[in-house]
Amino acid sequence: MREASEYMSVTTVMLWEKFIQHFRNPKTRETYFGDINEFLEMTQKDFLLLQASDVQRYYQDMKKRVESQEIRSKTFEKKLKELHAFADFILKQKKEYEIPSTFQDYFYGYLVYFDKEDHVKEVFPIEDLDKMLKAAEEEYMTYTILVLFYRVGLLSTDVCALKPADFVTKEGQLYLILREKKEVVYIPKDVAEVLKCYEQVREENEYYFFNGRGNQLNTMYLHRMMRRITQKAGVPDYSAMDLRSAYAGTLYAYGAKDAQVADQIRITQMHIKRYANEEFQDDIKQSAADLIKMIVIPPGKE
């Protein structure tokens, strides 16, 4: 097996050694290790320090290699699945290892571009979402966060950073400004009703969501929240990324095009609507979001 990349930290090496314990085939270990090292060399940073922008650049670079026929699309898909598997494994090791609170599996969201029909079939049953919402109906904040994951496609980091002023209304339509990314997100009518319900019980705070001490949420809080709610609901251990990817799959199921899905879950910059002088227009985001005929209902209202 090749030597580890110079960017691989001691902690990542330890995680890798634990990760490969279930691999029986040495060739499988070599393939995974090679693809992980390739990613580290391209980003020039440790795996635990990866950010959404790193994965986005990786995706675009690899896509160009596919377009130039340097590699096959199936090879690219395999690489993404391997990186996703390692990232997902790391997320489950937070109790045993010092893993940055900002670490997320940013790879999973890109898999919606491969085998879309299969992906839609793999979207978790809507009955499970109903059970999760039912389990959270007395927790207005938790309920609202689940809705933002599934119906708007927000990332955990997006949720943690939200502030009340990030929501703006233009000509009767509610939008969310992700200020650090300089992106505008269309908020469907049913989601706006859930937000209104949450705001009726929400106390004043700098951040839109906050813990019992009034502090800003972090991704670890959301990870534990998801685990608690899935256990209470009696459903599989879904993550926030599962909800976001299920949202993409649901968009495909309702007939959304690649460009609409890309824009709606903000995977690429190609179709993102920038904001300037608060001049918002109903665009591809609205048409994609409105494709979904299912609606979410505020907690306690059936």
Coordinates of C-alpha atoms in Angstrom, one line a residue:
M1 CA 0.0 0.0 0.0
R2 CA 1.2 3.5 -0.9
E3 CA 2.4 5.9 1.8
A4 CA 0.0 8.2 3.5
S5 CA -0.3 11.7 2.1
E6 CA 1.7 14.3 4.0
Y7 CA -1.5 16.1 4.7
M8 CA -3.0 13.1 6.6
S9 CA -3.0 13.8 10.3
V10 CA -2.3 11.3 13.0
T11 CA -6.0 11.2 14.0
T12 CA -7.1 10.6 10.4
V13 CA -4.5 7.7 10.2
M14 CA -6.1 6.2 13.3
L15 CA -9.6 6.6 11.9
W16 CA -8.4 5.0 8.6
E17 CA -6.9 2.0 10.4
K18 CA -10.2 1.5 12.2
F19 CA -12.2 2.0 9.1
I20 CA -10.5 -0.8 7.1
Q21 CA -10.9 -3.4 9.8
H22 CA -14.0 -4.8 8.0
F23 CA -12.3 -4.9 4.6
R24 CA -11.3 -8.5 3.8
N25 CA -9.9 -7.7 0.3
P26 CA -6.5 -5.9 0.4
K27 CA -7.2 -4.5 -3.1
T28 CA -10.3 -2.8 -1.7
R29 CA -8.2 -1.2 1.0
E30 CA -5.7 0.0 -1.6
T31 CA -8.4 1.5 -3.8
Y32 CA -10.0 3.4 -0.9
F33 CA -6.6 4.6 0.4
G34 CA -5.5 5.8 -3.1
D35 CA -8.7 7.8 -3.6
I36 CA -8.6 9.3 -0.2
N37 CA -4.9 10.3 -0.7
E38 CA -5.8 11.7 -4.1
F39 CA -8.4 14.0 -2.5
L40 CA -5.9 15.1 0.1
E41 CA -3.3 16.0 -2.5
M42 CA -5.8 17.9 -4.5
T43 CA -7.1 19.9 -1.5
Q44 CA -3.7 20.1 0.3
K45 CA -5.3 19.6 3.7
D46 CA -6.2 16.9 6.2
F47 CA -9.5 15.1 5.6
L48 CA -10.8 16.3 8.9
L49 CA -10.4 19.9 7.8
L50 CA -12.4 19.6 4.6
Q51 CA -15.0 22.2 3.8
A52 CA -17.9 22.3 1.4
S53 CA -15.8 24.4 -1.0
D54 CA -13.1 21.8 -1.1
V55 CA -15.6 19.1 -2.1
Q56 CA -17.2 21.4 -4.7
R57 CA -13.8 22.1 -6.3
Y58 CA -13.0 18.4 -6.2
Y59 CA -16.3 17.6 -7.9
Q60 CA -15.8 20.2 -10.6
D61 CA -12.2 19.1 -11.3
M62 CA -13.2 15.4 -11.5
K63 CA -16.2 16.3 -13.7
K64 CA -13.8 17.9 -16.2
R65 CA -11.7 14.8 -16.2
V66 CA -14.8 12.8 -17.1
E67 CA -15.7 15.3 -19.9
S68 CA -12.2 15.0 -21.3
Q69 CA -12.6 11.2 -21.2
E70 CA -9.6 10.9 -18.9
I71 CA -11.7 8.8 -16.5
R72 CA -15.1 7.2 -16.8
S73 CA -18.2 8.5 -15.1
K74 CA -18.5 5.2 -13.2
T75 CA -15.0 5.6 -11.9
F76 CA -15.8 9.1 -10.6
E77 CA -18.9 7.8 -9.0
K78 CA -16.9 5.1 -7.2
K79 CA -14.5 7.6 -5.9
L80 CA -17.3 9.8 -4.5
K81 CA -18.9 6.8 -2.8
E82 CA -15.7 5.8 -1.2
L83 CA -15.0 9.3 0.1
H84 CA -18.6 9.5 1.3
A85 CA -18.2 6.1 3.1
F86 CA -15.1 7.3 4.9
A87 CA -16.7 10.7 5.9
D88 CA -19.8 9.0 7.1
F89 CA -17.7 6.6 9.2
I90 CA -15.8 9.5 10.8
L91 CA -19.1 11.2 11.8
K92 CA -20.0 8.1 13.8
Q93 CA -16.7 8.2 15.7
K94 CA -17.1 11.6 17.4
K95 CA -17.4 10.0 20.8
E96 CA -14.0 8.3 20.6
Y97 CA -11.9 10.8 18.6
E98 CA -11.3 14.5 18.6
I99 CA -13.1 15.4 15.4
P100 CA -13.8 19.1 14.5
S101 CA -17.4 20.2 15.1
T102 CA -17.4 21.6 11.6
F103 CA -16.7 18.3 10.0
Q104 CA -19.5 17.0 7.7
D105 CA -20.0 14.5 4.9
Y106 CA -20.2 16.9 2.0
F107 CA -19.8 14.1 -0.5
Y108 CA -23.2 12.6 0.0
G109 CA -25.1 15.4 -1.6
Y110 CA -23.2 15.0 -4.9
L111 CA -24.3 11.3 -5.3
V112 CA -27.7 12.5 -6.5
Y113 CA -26.2 13.1 -9.9
F114 CA -25.5 9.4 -10.4
D115 CA -28.2 6.9 -11.1
K116 CA -31.0 9.3 -10.3
E117 CA -33.7 6.7 -10.7
D118 CA -32.0 4.4 -8.2
H119 CA -31.4 7.3 -5.8
V120 CA -35.1 8.2 -5.8
K121 CA -36.0 4.6 -4.9
E122 CA -33.5 4.8 -2.0
V123 CA -35.1 8.0 -0.5
F124 CA -36.3 7.0 2.9
P125 CA -40.1 6.5 3.2
I126 CA -42.2 9.5 3.8
E127 CA -43.8 7.6 6.6
D128 CA -40.4 7.9 8.5
L129 CA -40.4 11.6 8.1
D130 CA -43.9 11.8 9.5
K131 CA -42.8 9.7 12.5
M132 CA -39.9 12.1 13.1
L133 CA -42.1 15.2 12.8
K134 CA -44.6 13.5 15.2
A135 CA -41.8 12.8 17.7
A136 CA -40.7 16.4 17.5
E137 CA -44.1 18.1 17.5
E138 CA -43.7 19.4 21.1
E139 CA -40.2 20.7 20.4
Y140 CA -40.9 23.7 18.1
M141 CA -37.2 24.4 17.4
T142 CA -36.4 20.7 16.5
Y143 CA -39.5 20.5 14.4
T144 CA -38.6 23.6 12.4
I145 CA -35.0 22.4 11.9
L146 CA -36.2 19.1 10.5
V147 CA -38.4 21.0 8.1
L148 CA -35.6 23.2 6.9
F149 CA -33.4 20.1 6.3
Y150 CA -36.0 18.3 4.3
R151 CA -38.0 21.0 2.5
V152 CA -35.3 23.6 1.9
G153 CA -32.2 21.5 1.8
L154 CA -30.1 23.5 4.3
L155 CA -26.8 22.2 5.6
S156 CA -26.2 21.8 9.4
T157 CA -23.7 24.7 9.2
D158 CA -26.4 26.9 7.5
V159 CA -28.8 26.2 10.3
C160 CA -26.3 27.0 13.0
A161 CA -25.4 30.3 11.4
L162 CA -29.0 31.6 10.9
K163 CA -30.0 34.9 12.4
P164 CA -33.5 36.5 12.5
A165 CA -32.5 39.2 10.1
D166 CA -31.5 36.5 7.5
F167 CA -35.2 36.1 6.7
V168 CA -36.6 38.8 4.4
T169 CA -40.0 39.3 2.7
K170 CA -40.2 40.7 -0.8
E171 CA -43.6 41.3 -2.4
G172 CA -45.2 38.8 -0.1
Q173 CA -42.7 36.0 -0.6
L174 CA -40.3 34.9 2.1
Y175 CA -36.6 34.4 1.4
L176 CA -33.6 33.3 3.4
I177 CA -30.3 35.0 2.9
L178 CA -27.2 32.8 3.5
R179 CA -25.0 35.8 4.0
E180 CA -21.6 34.0 4.2
K181 CA -22.3 32.3 0.9
K182 CA -24.1 35.3 -0.6
E183 CA -27.0 33.1 -1.6
V184 CA -30.8 33.6 -1.6
V185 CA -33.0 30.7 -0.7
Y186 CA -36.7 30.5 -1.7
I187 CA -38.9 29.5 1.2
P188 CA -42.1 27.6 0.2
K189 CA -45.4 28.7 1.7
D190 CA -45.8 25.7 3.9
V191 CA -42.4 26.1 5.3
A192 CA -43.1 29.8 6.0
E193 CA -46.1 28.7 8.1
V194 CA -43.9 26.4 10.2
L195 CA -41.4 29.3 10.7
K196 CA -44.2 31.6 11.8
C197 CA -45.4 29.0 14.3
Y198 CA -41.8 28.7 15.7
E199 CA -41.4 32.4 16.0
Q200 CA -44.5 32.7 18.2
V201 CA -42.7 30.7 20.9
R202 CA -39.1 31.8 20.2
E203 CA -37.4 34.0 22.7
E204 CA -35.2 37.0 21.6
N205 CA -31.6 35.9 20.7
E206 CA -28.9 36.9 18.3
Y207 CA -29.2 33.6 16.5
Y208 CA -32.4 32.2 15.1
F209 CA -31.8 28.8 16.8
F210 CA -30.0 28.4 20.1
N211 CA -29.5 26.0 22.9
G212 CA -30.9 26.0 26.4
R213 CA -28.2 28.4 27.6
G214 CA -28.9 30.8 24.8
N215 CA -25.7 29.9 22.8
Q216 CA -25.4 29.3 19.1
L217 CA -26.0 25.8 18.0
N218 CA -23.1 23.7 16.6
T219 CA -23.1 20.6 14.3
M220 CA -22.6 18.2 17.2
Y221 CA -25.8 19.5 18.8
L222 CA -27.7 18.8 15.5
H223 CA -26.0 15.4 15.2
R224 CA -27.3 14.5 18.7
M225 CA -30.7 16.0 18.0
M226 CA -31.1 13.8 14.9
R227 CA -30.0 10.7 16.8
R228 CA -32.5 11.5 19.7
I229 CA -35.4 12.1 17.4
T230 CA -34.8 9.1 15.2
Q231 CA -34.6 6.9 18.3
K232 CA -37.8 8.4 19.7
A233 CA -39.6 8.0 16.4
G234 CA -38.4 4.4 16.0
V235 CA -36.9 4.9 12.6
P236 CA -33.3 4.3 11.3
D237 CA -30.5 6.6 12.4
Y238 CA -31.0 9.2 9.7
S239 CA -28.6 12.2 9.6
A240 CA -29.2 15.8 8.5
M241 CA -27.5 15.0 5.2
D242 CA -29.9 12.1 4.7
L243 CA -32.8 14.5 4.9
R244 CA -31.1 17.0 2.6
S245 CA -30.3 14.2 0.0
A246 CA -33.8 12.8 0.4
Y247 CA -35.1 16.3 -0.5
A248 CA -33.0 16.2 -3.7
G249 CA -34.4 12.7 -4.5
T250 CA -37.9 14.0 -3.9
L251 CA -37.3 16.8 -6.3
Y252 CA -36.2 14.3 -9.0
A253 CA -39.3 12.2 -8.2
Y254 CA -41.5 15.2 -8.9
G255 CA -39.8 15.9 -12.2
A256 CA -37.2 18.5 -11.4
K257 CA -34.3 18.8 -13.9
D258 CA -30.6 18.6 -13.0
A259 CA -30.1 22.3 -13.0
Q260 CA -33.1 22.8 -10.7
V261 CA -31.9 20.3 -8.2
A262 CA -28.3 21.7 -8.3
D263 CA -29.7 25.1 -7.7
Q264 CA -32.1 24.1 -5.0
I265 CA -29.7 22.3 -2.8
R266 CA -26.8 24.6 -3.7
I267 CA -24.3 22.0 -4.9
T268 CA -22.8 24.1 -7.7
Q269 CA -22.6 27.9 -8.3
M270 CA -23.9 27.6 -11.9
H271 CA -27.5 28.5 -11.2
I272 CA -27.3 30.2 -7.8
K273 CA -29.3 33.4 -7.5
R274 CA -27.0 36.1 -6.0
Y275 CA -28.6 38.9 -4.0
A276 CA -28.0 42.6 -4.7
N277 CA -30.0 45.5 -3.3
E278 CA -32.7 43.0 -2.2
E279 CA -33.9 42.6 -5.8
F280 CA -35.4 39.1 -5.6
Q281 CA -37.2 37.4 -8.4
D282 CA -39.2 34.2 -8.5
D283 CA -36.9 32.0 -10.5
I284 CA -35.7 28.4 -10.8
K285 CA -35.7 28.0 -7.0
Q286 CA -39.4 28.7 -6.8
S287 CA -40.4 26.4 -9.6
A288 CA -38.3 23.6 -8.2
A289 CA -39.6 24.0 -4.7
D290 CA -43.2 24.2 -5.8
L291 CA -42.9 21.0 -7.8
I292 CA -43.2 19.1 -4.5
K293 CA -46.9 18.5 -3.9
M294 CA -46.4 17.3 -0.3
I295 CA -46.6 20.0 2.4
V296 CA -45.4 20.2 5.9
I297 CA -47.9 21.3 8.6
P298 CA -46.9 23.3 11.7
P299 CA -46.6 21.2 14.9
G300 CA -49.9 20.4 16.6
K301 CA -52.0 21.2 13.5
E302 CA -53.4 18.3 11.6

